[in-house]
Coordinates of C-alpha atoms and ligand atoms in Angstrom, one line a residue:
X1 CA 18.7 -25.9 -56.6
X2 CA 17.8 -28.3 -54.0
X3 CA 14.5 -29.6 -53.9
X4 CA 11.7 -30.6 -51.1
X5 CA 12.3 -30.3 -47.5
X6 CA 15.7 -29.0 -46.0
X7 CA 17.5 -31.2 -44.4
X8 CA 17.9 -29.6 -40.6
X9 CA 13.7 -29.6 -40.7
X10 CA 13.5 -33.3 -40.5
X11 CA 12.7 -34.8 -37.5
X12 CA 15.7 -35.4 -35.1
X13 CA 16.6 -39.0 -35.6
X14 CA 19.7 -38.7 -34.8
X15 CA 21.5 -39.1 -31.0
X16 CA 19.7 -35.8 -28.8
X17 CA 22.5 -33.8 -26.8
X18 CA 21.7 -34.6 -23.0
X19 CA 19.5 -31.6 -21.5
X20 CA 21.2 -32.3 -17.9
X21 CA 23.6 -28.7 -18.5
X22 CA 20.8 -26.7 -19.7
X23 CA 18.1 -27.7 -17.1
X24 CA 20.7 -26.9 -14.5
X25 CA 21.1 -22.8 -15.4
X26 CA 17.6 -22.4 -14.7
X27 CA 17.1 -24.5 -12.0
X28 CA 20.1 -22.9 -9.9
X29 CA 18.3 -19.4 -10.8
X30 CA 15.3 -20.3 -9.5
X31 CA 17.0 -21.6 -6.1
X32 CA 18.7 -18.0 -6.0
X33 CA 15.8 -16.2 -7.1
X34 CA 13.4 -18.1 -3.8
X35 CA 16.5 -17.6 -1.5
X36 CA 16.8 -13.7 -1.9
X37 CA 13.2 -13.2 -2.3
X38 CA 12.5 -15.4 1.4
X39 CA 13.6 -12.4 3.0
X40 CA 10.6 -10.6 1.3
X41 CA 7.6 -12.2 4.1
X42 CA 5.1 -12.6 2.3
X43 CA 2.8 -11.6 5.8
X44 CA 5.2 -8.4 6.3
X45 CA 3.4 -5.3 7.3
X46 CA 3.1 -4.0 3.8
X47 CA 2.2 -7.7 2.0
X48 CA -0.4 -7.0 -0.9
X49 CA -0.5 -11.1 -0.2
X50 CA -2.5 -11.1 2.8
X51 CA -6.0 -10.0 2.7
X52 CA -7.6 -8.4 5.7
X53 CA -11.2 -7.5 4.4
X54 CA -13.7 -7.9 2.0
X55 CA -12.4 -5.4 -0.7
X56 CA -9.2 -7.1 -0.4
X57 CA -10.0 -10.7 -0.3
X58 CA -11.9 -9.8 -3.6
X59 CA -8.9 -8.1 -5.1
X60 CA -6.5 -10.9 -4.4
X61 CA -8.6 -13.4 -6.1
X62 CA -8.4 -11.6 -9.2
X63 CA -4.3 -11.6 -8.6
X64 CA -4.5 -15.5 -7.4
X65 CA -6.6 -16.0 -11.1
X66 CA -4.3 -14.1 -13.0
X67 CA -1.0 -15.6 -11.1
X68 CA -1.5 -19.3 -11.8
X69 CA -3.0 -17.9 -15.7
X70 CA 0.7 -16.5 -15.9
X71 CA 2.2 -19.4 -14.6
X72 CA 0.4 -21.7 -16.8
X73 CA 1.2 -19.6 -19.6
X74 CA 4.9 -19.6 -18.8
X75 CA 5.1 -23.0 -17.8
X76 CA 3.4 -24.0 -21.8
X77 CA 6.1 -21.5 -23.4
X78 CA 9.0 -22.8 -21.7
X79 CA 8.3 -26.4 -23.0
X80 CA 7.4 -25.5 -26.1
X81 CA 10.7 -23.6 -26.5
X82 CA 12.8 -26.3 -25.0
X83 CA 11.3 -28.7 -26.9
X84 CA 11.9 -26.5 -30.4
X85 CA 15.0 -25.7 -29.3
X86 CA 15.8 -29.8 -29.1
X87 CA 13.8 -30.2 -32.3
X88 CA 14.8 -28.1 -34.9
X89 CA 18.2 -27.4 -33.4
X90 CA 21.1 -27.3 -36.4
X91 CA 22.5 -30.5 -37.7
X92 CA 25.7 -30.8 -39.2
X93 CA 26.0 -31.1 -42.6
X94 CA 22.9 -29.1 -43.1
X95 CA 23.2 -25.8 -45.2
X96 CA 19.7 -23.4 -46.7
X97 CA 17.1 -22.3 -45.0
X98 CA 14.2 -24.4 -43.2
X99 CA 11.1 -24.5 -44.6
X100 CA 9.3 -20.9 -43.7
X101 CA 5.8 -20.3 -42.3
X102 CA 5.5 -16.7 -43.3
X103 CA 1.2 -16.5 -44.2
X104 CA 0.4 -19.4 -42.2
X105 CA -3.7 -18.9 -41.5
X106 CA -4.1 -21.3 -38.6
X107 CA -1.0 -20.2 -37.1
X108 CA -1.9 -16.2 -37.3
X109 CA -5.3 -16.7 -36.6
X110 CA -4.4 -18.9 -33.0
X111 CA -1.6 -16.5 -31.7
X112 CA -4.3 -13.7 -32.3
X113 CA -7.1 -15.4 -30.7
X114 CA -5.0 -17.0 -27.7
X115 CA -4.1 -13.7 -26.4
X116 CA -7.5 -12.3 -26.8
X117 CA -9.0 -14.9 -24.7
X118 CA -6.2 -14.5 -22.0
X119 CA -7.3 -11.2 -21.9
X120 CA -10.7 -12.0 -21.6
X121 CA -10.0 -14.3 -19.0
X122 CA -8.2 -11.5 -17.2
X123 CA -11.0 -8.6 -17.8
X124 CA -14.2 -10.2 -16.7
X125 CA -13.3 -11.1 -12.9
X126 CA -11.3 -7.5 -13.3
X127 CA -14.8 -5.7 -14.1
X128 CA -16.8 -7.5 -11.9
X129 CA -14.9 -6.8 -8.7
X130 CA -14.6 -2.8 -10.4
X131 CA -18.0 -2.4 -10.4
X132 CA -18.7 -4.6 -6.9
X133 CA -15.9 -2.5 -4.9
X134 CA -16.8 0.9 -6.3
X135 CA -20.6 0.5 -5.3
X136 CA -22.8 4.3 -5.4
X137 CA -24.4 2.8 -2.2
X138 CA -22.3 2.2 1.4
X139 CA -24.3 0.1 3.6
X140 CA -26.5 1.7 5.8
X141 CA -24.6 0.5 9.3
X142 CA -21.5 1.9 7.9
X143 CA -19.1 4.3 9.8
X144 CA -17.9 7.1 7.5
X145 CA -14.1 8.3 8.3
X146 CA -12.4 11.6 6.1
X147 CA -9.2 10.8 5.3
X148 CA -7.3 14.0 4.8
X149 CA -3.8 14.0 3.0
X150 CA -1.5 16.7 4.2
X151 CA 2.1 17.2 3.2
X152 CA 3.1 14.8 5.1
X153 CA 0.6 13.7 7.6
X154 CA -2.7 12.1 7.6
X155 CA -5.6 13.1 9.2
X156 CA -8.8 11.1 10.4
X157 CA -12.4 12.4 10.8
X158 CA -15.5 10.6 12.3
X159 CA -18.2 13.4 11.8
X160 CA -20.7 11.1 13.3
X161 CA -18.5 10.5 16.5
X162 CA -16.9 14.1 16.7
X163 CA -13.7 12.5 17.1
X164 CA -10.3 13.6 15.3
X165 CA -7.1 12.0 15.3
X166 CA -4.3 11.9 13.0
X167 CA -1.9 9.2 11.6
X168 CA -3.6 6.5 13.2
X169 CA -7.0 5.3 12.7
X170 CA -8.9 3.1 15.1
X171 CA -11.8 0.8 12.9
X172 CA -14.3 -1.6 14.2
X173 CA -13.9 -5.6 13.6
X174 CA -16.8 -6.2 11.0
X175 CA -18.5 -3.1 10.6
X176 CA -18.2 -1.5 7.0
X177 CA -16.1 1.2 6.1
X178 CA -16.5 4.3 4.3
X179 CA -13.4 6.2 3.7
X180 CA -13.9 9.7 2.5
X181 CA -11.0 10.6 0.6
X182 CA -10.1 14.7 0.7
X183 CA -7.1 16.4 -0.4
X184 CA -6.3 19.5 1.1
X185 CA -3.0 20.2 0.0
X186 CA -0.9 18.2 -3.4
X187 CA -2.3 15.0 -4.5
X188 CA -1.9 11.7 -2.0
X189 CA -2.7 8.3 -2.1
X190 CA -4.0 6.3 0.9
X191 CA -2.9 2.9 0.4
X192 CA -3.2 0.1 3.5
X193 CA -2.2 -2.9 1.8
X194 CA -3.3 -5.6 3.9
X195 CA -7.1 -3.8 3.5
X196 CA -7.2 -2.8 -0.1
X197 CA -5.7 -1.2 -2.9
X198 CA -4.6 2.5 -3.2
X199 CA -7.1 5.7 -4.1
X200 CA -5.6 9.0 -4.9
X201 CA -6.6 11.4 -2.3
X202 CA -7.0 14.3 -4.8
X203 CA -7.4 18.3 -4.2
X204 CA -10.8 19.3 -5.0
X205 CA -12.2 15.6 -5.6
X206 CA -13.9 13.3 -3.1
X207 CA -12.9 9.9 -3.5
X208 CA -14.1 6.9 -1.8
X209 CA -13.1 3.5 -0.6
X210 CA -15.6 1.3 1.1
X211 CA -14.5 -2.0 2.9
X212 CA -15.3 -4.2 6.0
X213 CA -12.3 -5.3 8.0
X214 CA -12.2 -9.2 9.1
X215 CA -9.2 -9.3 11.4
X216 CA -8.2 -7.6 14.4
X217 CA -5.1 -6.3 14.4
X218 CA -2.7 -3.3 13.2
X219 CA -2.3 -2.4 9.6
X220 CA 0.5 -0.3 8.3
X221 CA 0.2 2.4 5.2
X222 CA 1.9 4.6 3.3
X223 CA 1.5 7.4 1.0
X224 CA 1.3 6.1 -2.3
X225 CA 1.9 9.0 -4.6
X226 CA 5.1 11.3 -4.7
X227 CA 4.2 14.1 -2.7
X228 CA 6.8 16.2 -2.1
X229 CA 10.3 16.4 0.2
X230 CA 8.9 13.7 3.2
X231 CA 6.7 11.4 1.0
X232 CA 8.2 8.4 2.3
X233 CA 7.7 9.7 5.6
X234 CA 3.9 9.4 5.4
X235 CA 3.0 6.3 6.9
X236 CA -0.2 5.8 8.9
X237 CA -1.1 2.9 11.2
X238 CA -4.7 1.3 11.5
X239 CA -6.1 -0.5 14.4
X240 CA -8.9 -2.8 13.9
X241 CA -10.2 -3.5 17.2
X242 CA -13.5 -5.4 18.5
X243 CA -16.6 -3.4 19.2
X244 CA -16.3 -2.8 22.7
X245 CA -12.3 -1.8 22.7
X246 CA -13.3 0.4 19.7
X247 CA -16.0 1.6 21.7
X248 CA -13.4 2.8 24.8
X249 CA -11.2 4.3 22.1
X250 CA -14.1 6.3 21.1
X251 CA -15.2 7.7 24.8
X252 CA -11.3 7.9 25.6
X253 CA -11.0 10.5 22.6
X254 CA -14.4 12.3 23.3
X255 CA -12.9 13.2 27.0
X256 CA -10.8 16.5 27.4
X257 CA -7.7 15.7 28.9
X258 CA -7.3 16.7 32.6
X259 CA -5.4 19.6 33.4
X260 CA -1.8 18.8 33.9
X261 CA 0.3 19.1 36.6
X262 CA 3.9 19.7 37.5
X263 CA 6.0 19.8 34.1
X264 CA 3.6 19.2 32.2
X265 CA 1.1 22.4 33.2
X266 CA 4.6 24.5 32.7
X267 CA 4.2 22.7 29.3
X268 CA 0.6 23.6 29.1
X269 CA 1.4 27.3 29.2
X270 CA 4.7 27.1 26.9
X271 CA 1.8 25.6 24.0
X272 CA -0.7 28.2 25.1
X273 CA 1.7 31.1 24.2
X274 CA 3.5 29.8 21.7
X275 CA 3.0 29.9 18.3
X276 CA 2.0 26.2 18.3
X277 CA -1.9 27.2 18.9
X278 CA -2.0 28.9 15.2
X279 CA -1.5 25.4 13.2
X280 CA -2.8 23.3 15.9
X281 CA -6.2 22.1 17.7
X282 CA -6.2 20.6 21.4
X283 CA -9.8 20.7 22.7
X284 CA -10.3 23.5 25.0
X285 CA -6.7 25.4 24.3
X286 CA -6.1 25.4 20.7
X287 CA -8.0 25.8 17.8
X288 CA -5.3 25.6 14.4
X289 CA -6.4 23.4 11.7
X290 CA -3.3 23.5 9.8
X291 CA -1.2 21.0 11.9
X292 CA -2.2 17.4 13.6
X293 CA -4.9 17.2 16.4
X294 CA -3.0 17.0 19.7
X295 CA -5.8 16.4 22.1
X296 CA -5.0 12.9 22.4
X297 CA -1.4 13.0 21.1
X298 CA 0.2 10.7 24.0
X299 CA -2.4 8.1 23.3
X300 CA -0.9 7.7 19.6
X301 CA 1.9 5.1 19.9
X302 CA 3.4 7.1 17.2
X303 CA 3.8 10.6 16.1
X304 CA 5.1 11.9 13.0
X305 CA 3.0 10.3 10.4
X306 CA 4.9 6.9 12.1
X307 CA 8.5 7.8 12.2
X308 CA 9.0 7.1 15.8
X309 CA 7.7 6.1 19.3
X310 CA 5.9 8.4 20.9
X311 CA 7.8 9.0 24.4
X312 CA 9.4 12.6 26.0
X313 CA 13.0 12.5 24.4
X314 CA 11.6 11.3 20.7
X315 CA 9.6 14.6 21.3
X316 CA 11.8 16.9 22.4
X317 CA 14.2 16.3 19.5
X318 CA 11.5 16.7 17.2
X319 CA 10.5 20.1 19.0
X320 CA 14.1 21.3 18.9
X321 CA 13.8 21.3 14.8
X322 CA 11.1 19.7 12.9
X323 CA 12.8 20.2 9.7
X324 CA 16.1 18.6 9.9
X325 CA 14.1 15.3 11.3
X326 CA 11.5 15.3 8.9
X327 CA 13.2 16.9 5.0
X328 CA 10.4 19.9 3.8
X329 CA 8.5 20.0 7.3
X330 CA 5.8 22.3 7.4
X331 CA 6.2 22.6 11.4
X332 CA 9.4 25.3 11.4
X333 CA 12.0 25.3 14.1
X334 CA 10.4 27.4 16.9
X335 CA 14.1 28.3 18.2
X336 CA 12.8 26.8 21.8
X337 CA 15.2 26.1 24.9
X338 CA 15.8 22.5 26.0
X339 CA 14.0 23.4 28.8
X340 CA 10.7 24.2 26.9
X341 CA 10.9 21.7 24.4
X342 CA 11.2 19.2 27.4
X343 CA 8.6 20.9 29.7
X344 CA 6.7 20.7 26.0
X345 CA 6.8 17.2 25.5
X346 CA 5.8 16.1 29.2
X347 CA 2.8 18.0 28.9
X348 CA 2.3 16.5 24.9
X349 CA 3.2 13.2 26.1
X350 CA 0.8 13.4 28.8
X351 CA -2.4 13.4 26.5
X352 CA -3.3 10.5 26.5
Ligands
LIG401 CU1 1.6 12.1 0.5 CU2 3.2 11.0 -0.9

């Protein structure tokens, strides 16, 4: 039997094979994998990379902490393995086993330890912003909007403004948020990326999120949770707007709508006697609460929980049959003439 130390464990003395071939696989993938991914903007609409409020800002620190940990991480394993590789690679003339480090203490003990602290690392910051995000207490200057999930629309609620609107919610710049989340229907999830992470918006449960938006502008959402047929056909749009424009949005929805004219009051008398009024509310002709608001449905740059402009022929194909535009629509095909629908959507249109 042979004795002492294998001969493929000694240290390489002999010429090393050039690492030019191997650094070039890896390299080449990593150019490949940055080119496809560029397409991917990073400030897209639905970026989890940009931060547009406080709750946010706090979440992606914990991502930026745990993103260069990884990195760091990877970065240590991949030269250690290269290096190993290089190392203790097979020599020729070699035969056995190399020596073995099965029960080796210090070994065990630091690729226990290691991980631990990595995940200690990752946990505390992780906690912290848990417990500083998820707070009993909303400011006291904060507005509070109900968020209602319905298959597959989203409606918005400010009690304290008796305002109503649906798929897109108007916020003030720098005022905290309190978004009441209610589930009438299945279970949702409310999810604006650039503002914060997703809640479930769950039947019989009143969740919350709470966050102060620092940047004008409009945010894009989407249903987060598989919610039947048109789950991917939930989107939502919120506009952060400065006090005073927020403050015109505000009166703008408090007005009732003047009474139409032309097409649009033969419109106005289609909706009265239709069977539109049972599913939906339009201050001072309809009282449904099964279907959107439409008080102010021409002032929503969307409709559809944001499938498509809001303008007169959009509309009219949507009247004309609801569910072959939208899968599982709960708004059925009302069988109307192209002359209704059309008179319908002027007078839909006109609301703004
Ligand atoms: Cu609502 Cu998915």
């Amino acid at each position: 039997m042979r004795k002492g130390r294998p001969s493929r464990y000694r240290l390489a003395v002999t010429r090393r094979p050039s690492l030019r071939g191997s650094v070039c696989a890896p390299v080449a993938l990593a150019l490949a994998a940055a080119g496809l991914t560029a397409g991917c903007a990073f400030d897209g609409p639905m970026s989890t990379l940009v931060g547009r409020s406080d709750l946010n800002h706090q979440i992606l620190s914990i991502y930026s902490t745990i993103t260069w940990l990884v990195a760091i991480i990877a970065g240590v394993v991949f030269v250690a393995l290269a290096v190993i590789l290089v190392r203790f690679r097979e020599r020729p003339g070699a035969d056995g086993l190399p020596r073995q480090i099965r029960g080796h203490t210090a070994l065990e003990l630091a690729w226990t330890i290691a991980p631990a602290l990595i995940l200690l690392v990752i946990a505390i910051p992780t906690i912290q912003v848990i417990f500083r995000t998820q707070g009993a207490a909303a400011p006291s200057n904060a507005l509070e909007v109900t968020v209602r999930g319905w298959q597959w629309w989203w409606e918005f609620r400010y009690a304290s403004l008796d305002v109503v609107t649906a798929n897109e919610v108007h916020l003030p710049l720098g005022r905290p948020i309190v978004f009441l989340l209610e589930g009438p229907d299945v279970i949702h999830s409310f999810w604006v990326p650039q503002l914060g992470g997703k809640r479930d918006v769950v039947p019989g449960r009143l969740n919350r999120i709470t966050l102060t938006p620092d940047r004008a502008g409009e945010y894009w959402g989407q249903c987060a949770e598989f919610c039947g047929a048109s789950h991917a056909n939930m989107g939502l749009r919120v506009i952060v707007e400065e006090a005073p424009a927020f403050e015109r949005w505000v009166a703008a929805q408090k007005a009732v709508p003047p009474e139409p004219s032309g097409d649009a009051a033969e419109g106005k008398a289609i909706y009265v006697r239709s069977a539109c009024v049972g599913c939906h509310s339009l201050r001072g002709v309809s009282a449904g609460t099964l279907g959107p608001d439409l008080t102010h449905f021409g002032g929503r740059a969307l409709f559809g929980a944001g499938l498509w402009p809001t303008n007169v022929d959009n509309v009219v194909a949507w009247l004309k049959d609801p569910p072959r535009l939208k899968p599982g629509s709960k708004m059925p095909n009302l069988h109307l003439t192209d002359a209704d629908a059309r008179a319908l959507a002027v007078y839909l249109t006109s609301l703004k």
